[in-house]
Short mmCIF file of N, CA and C in Angstrom, two decimals:
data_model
loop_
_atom_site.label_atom_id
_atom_site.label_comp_id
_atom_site.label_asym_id
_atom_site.label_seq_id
_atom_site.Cartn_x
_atom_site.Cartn_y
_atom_site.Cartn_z
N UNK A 2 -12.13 18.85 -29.02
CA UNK A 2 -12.30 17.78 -28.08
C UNK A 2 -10.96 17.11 -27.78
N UNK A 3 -10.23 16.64 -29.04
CA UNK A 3 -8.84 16.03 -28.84
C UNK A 3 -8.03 17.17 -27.92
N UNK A 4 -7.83 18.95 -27.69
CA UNK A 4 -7.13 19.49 -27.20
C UNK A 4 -7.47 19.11 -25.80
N UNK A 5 -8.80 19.19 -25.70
CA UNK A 5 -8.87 19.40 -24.10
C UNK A 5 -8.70 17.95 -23.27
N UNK A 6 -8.56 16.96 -24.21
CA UNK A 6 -8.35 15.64 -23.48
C UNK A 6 -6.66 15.36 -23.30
N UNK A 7 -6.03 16.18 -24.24
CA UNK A 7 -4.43 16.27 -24.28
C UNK A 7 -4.49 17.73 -22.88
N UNK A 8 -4.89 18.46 -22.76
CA UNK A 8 -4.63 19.11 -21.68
C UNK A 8 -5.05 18.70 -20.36
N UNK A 9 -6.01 17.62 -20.08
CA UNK A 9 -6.58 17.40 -19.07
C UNK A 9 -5.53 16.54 -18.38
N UNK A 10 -5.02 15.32 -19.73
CA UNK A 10 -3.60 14.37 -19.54
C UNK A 10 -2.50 15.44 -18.45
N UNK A 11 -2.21 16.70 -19.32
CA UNK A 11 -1.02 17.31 -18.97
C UNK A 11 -1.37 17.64 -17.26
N UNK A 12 -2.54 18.03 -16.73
CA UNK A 12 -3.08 19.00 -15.75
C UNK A 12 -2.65 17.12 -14.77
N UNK A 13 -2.84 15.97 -15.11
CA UNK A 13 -2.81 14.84 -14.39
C UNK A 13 -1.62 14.56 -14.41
N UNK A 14 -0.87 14.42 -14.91
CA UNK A 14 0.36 13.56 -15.04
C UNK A 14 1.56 14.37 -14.41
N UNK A 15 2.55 13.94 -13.54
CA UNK A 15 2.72 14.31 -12.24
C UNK A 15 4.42 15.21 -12.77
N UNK A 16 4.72 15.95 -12.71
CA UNK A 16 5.82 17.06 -12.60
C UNK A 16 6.75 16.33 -12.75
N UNK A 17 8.15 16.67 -13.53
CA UNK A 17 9.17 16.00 -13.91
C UNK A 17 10.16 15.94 -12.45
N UNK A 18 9.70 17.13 -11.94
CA UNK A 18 10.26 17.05 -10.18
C UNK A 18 9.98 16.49 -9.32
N UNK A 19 8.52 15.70 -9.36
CA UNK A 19 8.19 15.09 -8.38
C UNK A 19 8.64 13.81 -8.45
N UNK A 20 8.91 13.42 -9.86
CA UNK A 20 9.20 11.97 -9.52
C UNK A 20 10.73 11.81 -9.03
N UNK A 21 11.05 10.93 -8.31
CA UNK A 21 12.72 10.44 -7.63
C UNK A 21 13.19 9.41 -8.23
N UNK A 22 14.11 9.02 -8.46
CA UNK A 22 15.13 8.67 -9.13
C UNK A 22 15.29 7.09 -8.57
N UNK A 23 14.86 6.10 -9.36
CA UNK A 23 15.40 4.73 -8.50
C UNK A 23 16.64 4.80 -8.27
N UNK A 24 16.91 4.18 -7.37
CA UNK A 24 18.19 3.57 -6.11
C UNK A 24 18.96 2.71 -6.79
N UNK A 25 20.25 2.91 -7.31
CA UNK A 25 20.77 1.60 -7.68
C UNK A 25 21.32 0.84 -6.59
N UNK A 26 21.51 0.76 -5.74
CA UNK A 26 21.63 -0.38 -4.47
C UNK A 26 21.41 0.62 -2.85
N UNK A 27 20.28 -0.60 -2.59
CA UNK A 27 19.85 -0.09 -1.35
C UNK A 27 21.02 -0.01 0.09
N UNK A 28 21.21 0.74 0.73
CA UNK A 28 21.95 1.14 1.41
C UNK A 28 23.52 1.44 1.35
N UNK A 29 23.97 1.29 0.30
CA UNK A 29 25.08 1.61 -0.58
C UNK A 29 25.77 2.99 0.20
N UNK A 30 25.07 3.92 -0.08
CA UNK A 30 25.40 5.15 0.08
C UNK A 30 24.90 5.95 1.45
N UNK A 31 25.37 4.64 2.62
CA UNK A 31 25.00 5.71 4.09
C UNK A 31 26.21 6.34 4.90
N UNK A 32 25.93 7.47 5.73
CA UNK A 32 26.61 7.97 5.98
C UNK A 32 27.93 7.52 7.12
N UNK A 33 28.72 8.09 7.23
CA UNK A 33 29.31 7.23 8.31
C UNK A 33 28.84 6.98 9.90
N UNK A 34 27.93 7.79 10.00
CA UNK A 34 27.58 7.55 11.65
C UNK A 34 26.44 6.85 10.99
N UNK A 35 25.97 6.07 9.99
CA UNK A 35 24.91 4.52 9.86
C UNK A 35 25.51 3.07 9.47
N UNK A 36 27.17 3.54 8.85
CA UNK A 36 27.59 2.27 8.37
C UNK A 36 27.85 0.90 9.10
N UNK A 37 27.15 1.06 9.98
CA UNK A 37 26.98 -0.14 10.98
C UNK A 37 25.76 -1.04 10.86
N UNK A 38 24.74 -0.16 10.24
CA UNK A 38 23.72 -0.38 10.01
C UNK A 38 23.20 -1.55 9.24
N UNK A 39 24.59 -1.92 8.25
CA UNK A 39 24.70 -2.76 7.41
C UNK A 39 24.95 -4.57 7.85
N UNK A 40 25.83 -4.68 9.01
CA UNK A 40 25.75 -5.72 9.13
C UNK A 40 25.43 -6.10 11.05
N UNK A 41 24.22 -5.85 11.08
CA UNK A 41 24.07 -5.96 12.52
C UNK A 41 25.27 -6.88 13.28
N UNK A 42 25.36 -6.78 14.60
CA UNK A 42 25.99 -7.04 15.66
C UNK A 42 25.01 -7.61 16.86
N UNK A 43 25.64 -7.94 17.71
CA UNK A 43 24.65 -8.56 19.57
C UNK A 43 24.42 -7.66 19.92
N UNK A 44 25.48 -6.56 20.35
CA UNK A 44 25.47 -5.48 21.11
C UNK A 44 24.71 -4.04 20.71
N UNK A 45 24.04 -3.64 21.56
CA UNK A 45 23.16 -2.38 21.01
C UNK A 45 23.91 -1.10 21.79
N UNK A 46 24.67 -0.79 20.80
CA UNK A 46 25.93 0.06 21.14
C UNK A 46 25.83 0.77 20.20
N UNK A 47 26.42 2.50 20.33
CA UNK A 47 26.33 3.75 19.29
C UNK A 47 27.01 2.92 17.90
N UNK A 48 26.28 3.22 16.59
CA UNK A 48 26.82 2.48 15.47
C UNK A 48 26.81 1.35 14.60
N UNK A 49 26.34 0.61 15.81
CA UNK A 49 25.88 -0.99 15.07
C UNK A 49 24.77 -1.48 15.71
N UNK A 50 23.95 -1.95 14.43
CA UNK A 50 22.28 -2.22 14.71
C UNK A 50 22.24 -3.50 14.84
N UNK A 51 21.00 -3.90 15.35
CA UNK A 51 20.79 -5.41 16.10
C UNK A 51 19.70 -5.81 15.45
N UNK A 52 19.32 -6.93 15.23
CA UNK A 52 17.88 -7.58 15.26
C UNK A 52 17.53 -8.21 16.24
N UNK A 53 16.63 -7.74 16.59
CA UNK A 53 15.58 -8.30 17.61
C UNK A 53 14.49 -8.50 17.29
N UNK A 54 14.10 -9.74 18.05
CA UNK A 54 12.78 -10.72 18.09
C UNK A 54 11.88 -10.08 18.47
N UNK A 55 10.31 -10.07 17.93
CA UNK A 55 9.32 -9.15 18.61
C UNK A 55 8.48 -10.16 19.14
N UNK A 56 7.39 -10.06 20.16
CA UNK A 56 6.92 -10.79 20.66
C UNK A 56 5.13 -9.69 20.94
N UNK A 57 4.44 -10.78 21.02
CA UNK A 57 3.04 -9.77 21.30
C UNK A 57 3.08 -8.50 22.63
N UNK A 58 3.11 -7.55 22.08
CA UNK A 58 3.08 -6.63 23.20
C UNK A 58 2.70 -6.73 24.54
N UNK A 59 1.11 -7.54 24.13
CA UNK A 59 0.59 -7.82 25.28
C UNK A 59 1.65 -8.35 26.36
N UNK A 60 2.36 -9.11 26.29
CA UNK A 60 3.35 -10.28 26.59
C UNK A 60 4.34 -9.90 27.68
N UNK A 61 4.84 -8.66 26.64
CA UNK A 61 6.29 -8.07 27.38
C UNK A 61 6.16 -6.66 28.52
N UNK A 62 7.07 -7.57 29.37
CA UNK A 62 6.12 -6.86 30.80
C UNK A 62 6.97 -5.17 30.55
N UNK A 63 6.53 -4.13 31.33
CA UNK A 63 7.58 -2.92 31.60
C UNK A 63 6.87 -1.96 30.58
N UNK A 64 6.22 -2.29 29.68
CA UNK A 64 5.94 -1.14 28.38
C UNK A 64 5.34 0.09 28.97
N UNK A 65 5.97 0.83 28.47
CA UNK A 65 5.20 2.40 29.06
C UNK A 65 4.19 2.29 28.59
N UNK A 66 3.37 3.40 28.69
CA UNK A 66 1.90 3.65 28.87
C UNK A 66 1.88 4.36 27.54
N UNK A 67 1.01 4.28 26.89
CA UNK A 67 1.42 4.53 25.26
C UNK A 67 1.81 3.76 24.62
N UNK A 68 2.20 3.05 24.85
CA UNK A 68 2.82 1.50 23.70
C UNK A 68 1.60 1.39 22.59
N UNK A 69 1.90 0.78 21.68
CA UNK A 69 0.95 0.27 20.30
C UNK A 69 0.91 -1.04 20.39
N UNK A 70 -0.34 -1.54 19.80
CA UNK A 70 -1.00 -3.21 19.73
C UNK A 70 0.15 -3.56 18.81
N UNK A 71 0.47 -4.89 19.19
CA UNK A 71 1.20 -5.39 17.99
C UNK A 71 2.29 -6.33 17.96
N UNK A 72 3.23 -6.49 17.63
CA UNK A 72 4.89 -7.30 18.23
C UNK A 72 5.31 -6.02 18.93
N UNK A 73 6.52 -6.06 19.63
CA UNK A 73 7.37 -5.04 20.37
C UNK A 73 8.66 -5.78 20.40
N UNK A 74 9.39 -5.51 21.20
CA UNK A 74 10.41 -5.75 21.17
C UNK A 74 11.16 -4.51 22.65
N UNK A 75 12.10 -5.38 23.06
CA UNK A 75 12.70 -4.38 24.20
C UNK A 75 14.37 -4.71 24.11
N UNK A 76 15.40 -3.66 24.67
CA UNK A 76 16.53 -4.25 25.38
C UNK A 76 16.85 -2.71 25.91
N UNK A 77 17.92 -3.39 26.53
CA UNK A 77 18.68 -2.43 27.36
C UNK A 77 19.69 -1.95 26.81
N UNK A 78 20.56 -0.62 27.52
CA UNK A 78 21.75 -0.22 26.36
C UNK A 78 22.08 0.90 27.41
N UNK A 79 23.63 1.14 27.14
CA UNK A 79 24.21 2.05 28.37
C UNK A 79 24.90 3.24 27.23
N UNK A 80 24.82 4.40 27.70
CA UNK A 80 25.13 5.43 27.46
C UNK A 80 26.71 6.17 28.26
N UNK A 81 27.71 6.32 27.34
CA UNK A 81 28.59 6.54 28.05
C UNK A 81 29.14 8.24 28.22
N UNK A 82 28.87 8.94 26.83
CA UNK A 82 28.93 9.85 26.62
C UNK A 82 27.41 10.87 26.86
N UNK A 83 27.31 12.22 27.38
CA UNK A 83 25.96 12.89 27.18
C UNK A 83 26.04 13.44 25.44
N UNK A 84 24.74 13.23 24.82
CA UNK A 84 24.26 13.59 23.82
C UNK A 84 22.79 13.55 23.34
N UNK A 85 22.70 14.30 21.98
CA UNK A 85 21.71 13.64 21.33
C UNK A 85 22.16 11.89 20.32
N UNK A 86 21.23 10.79 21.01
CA UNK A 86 21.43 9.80 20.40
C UNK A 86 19.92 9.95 19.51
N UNK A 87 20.18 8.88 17.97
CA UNK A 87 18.81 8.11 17.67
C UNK A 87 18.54 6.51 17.76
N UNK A 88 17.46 6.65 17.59
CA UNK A 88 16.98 5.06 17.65
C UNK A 88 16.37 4.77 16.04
N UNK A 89 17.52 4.01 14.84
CA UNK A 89 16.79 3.82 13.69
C UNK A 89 16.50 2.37 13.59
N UNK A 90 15.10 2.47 12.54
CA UNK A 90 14.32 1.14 12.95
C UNK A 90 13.86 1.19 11.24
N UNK A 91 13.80 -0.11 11.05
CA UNK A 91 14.04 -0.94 9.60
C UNK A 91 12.47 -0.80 9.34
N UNK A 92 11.25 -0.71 10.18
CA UNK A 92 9.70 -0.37 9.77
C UNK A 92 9.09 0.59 10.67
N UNK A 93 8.01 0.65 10.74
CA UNK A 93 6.83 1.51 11.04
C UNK A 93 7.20 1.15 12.67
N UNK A 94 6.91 2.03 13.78
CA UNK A 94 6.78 1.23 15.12
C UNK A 94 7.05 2.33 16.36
N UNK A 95 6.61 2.73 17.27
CA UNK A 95 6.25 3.22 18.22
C UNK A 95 7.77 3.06 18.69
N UNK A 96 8.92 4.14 18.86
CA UNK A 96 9.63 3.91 19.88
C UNK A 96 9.87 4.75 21.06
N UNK A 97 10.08 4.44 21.99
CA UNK A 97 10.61 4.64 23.56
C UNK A 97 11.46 4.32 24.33
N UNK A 98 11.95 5.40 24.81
CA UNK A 98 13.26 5.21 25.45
C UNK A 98 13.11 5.20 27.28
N UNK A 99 13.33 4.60 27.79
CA UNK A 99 13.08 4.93 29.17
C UNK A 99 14.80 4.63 30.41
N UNK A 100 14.58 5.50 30.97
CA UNK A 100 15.86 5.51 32.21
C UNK A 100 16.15 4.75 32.75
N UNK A 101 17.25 3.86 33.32
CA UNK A 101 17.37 3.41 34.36
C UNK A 101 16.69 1.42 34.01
N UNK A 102 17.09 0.73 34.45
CA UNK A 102 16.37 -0.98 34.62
C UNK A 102 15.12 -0.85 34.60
N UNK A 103 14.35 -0.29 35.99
CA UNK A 103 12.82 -0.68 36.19
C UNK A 103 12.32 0.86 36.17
N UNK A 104 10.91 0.60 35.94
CA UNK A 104 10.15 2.07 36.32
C UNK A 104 10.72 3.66 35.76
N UNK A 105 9.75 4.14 35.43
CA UNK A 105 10.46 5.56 35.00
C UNK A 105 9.47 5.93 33.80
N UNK A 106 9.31 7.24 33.57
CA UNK A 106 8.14 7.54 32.32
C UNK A 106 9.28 7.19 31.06
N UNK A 107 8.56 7.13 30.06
CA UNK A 107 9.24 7.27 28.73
C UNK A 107 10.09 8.89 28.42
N UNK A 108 11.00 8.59 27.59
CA UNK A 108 11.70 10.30 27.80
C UNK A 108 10.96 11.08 26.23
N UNK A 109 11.30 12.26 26.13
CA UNK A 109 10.03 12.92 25.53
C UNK A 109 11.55 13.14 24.09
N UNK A 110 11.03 12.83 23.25
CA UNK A 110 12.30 12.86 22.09
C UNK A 110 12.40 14.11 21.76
N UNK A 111 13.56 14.41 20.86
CA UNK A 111 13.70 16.08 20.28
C UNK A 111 13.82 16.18 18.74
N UNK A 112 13.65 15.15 18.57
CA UNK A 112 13.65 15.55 16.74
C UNK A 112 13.14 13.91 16.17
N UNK A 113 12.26 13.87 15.46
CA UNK A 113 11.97 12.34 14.49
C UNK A 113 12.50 12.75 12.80
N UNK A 114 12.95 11.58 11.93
CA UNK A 114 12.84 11.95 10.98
C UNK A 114 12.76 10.71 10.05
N UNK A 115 13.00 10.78 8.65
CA UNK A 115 13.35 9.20 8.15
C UNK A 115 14.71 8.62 7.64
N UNK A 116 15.06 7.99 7.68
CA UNK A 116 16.18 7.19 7.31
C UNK A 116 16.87 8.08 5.81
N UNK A 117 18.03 8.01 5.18
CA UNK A 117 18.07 8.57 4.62
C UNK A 117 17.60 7.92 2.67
N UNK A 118 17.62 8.15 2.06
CA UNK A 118 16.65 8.30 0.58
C UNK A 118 17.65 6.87 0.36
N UNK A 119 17.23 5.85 -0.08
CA UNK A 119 17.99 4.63 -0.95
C UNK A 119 18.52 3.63 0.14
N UNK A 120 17.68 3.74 1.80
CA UNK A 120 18.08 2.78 2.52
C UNK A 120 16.96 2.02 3.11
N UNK A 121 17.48 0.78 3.84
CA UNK A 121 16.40 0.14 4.67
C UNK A 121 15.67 0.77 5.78
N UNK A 122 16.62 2.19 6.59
CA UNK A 122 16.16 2.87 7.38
C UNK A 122 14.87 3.59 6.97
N UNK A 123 13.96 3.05 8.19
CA UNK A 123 12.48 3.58 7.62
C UNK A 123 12.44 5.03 8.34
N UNK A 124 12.99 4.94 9.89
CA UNK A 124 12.91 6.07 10.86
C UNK A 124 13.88 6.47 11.77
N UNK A 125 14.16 7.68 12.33
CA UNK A 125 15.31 8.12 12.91
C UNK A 125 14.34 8.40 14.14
N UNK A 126 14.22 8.31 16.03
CA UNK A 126 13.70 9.09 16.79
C UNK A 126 15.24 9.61 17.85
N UNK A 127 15.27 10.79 17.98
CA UNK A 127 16.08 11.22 18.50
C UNK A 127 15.67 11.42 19.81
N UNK A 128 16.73 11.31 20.98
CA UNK A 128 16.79 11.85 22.10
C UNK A 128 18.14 12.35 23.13
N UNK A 129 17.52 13.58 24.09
CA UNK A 129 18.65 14.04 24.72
C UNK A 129 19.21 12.65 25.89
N UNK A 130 20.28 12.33 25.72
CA UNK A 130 21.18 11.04 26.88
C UNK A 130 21.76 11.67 27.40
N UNK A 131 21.77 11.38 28.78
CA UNK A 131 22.91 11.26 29.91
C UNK A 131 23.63 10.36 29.82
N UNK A 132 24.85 10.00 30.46
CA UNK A 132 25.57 9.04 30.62
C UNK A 132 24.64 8.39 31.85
N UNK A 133 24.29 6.96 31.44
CA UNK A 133 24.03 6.12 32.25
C UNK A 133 23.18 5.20 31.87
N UNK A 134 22.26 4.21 32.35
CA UNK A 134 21.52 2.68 31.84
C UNK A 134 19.84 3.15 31.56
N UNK A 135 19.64 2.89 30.28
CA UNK A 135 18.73 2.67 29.39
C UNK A 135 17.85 1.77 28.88
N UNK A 136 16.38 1.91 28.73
CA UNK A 136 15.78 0.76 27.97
C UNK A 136 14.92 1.31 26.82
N UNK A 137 15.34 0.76 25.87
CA UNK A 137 14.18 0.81 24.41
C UNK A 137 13.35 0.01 24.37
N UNK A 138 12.36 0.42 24.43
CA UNK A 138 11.39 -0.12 23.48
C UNK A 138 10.56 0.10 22.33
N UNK A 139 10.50 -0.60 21.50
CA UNK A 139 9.33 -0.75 20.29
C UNK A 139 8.04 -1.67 20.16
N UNK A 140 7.03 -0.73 19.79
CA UNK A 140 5.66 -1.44 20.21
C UNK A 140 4.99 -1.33 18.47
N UNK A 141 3.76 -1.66 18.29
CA UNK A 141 3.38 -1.71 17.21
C UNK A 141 4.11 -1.78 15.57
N UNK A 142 4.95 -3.15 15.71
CA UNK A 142 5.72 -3.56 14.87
C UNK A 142 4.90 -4.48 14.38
N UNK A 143 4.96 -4.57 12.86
CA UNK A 143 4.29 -6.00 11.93
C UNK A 143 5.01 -7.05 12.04
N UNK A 144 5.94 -6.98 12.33
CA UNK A 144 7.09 -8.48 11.69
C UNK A 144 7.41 -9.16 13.10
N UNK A 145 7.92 -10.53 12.68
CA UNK A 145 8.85 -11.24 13.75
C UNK A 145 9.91 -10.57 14.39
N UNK A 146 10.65 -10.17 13.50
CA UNK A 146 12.09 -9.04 13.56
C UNK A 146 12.01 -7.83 13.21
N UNK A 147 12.69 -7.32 14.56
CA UNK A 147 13.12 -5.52 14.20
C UNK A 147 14.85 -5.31 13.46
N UNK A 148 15.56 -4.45 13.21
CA UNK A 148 16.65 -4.14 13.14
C UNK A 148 16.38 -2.59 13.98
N UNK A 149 17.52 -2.81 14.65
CA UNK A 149 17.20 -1.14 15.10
C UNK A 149 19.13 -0.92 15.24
N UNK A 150 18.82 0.64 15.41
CA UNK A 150 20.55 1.01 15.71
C UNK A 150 20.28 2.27 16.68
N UNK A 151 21.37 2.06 17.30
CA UNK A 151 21.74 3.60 18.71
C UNK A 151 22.71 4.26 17.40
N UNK A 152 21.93 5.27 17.21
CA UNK A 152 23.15 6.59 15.84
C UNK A 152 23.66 7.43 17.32
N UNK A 153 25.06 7.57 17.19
CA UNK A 153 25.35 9.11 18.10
C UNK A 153 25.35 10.56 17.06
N UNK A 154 24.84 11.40 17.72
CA UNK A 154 25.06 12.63 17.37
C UNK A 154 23.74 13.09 16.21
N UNK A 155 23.72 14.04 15.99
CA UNK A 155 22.45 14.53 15.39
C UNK A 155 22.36 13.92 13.47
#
């Protein structure tokens, strides 16, 4: 009886591989196309992340079609170089990129992923840019405040 309750333990208790390694300081160790990430800026420019105020979705006019219930948050941002840019964001939250000031569908991204292991970055959404004027948005956010950053390059 004692074996099979010591084997049942072993069959539960989770792989010496699965578990990860605590973080000795959170964002310590990001790469150089995130180290901006660290002390936001005004400007939502490749490199350095911003906080922005979210407000009830309902609220904020322009949201593409697809948006999530919740806070959102919007701004604008110009593209000078063509690339793949990302959009990283500090929680959970619906983002979209759309063309141009007014009107235009949302652009269709090419790669999502998450932030990297021991940071505040929760999510990476990537997309192909042209050179020219841009709007983000984020929809179904929990908080008052977003942090988000424009990363260049993959």
């Amino acid at each position: 009886m004692l074996l099979a309750a010591v084997l049942l333990l072993l069959q539960t208790a989770p792989a010496p591989a699965a578990q990860t390694t605590a973080c000795k300081a959170t964002d310590a160790s990001l790469p150089t196309a995130l180290l901006g990430w660290v002390k936001p800026g005004d400007e939502f420019v490749p490199g350095k992340a911003v906080e922005l105020d979210t407000i009830d979705a309902a609220a904020l006019k322009g949201l593409p079609a697809g948006t999530k219930p919740g806070k959102a948050a919007m701004i604008g941002f110009k593209v000078e170089t063509a690339g793949v840019y990302g959009v990283a964001l500090d929680q959970g939250g619906w983002i979209d990129v759309l063309p141009g000031t007014e009107g235009g569908a949302a652009l269709t991204s090419v790669k999502h992923g998450h932030g990297p292991e021991c940071s505040t970055i929760r999510k990476i959404v990537r997309f192909d840019l042209k050179p020219g004027l841009y709007r983000l948005y984020v929809s179904g956010l929990p908080g008052a405040k977003v942090k988000a950053m424009l990363v260049a390059g993959e």
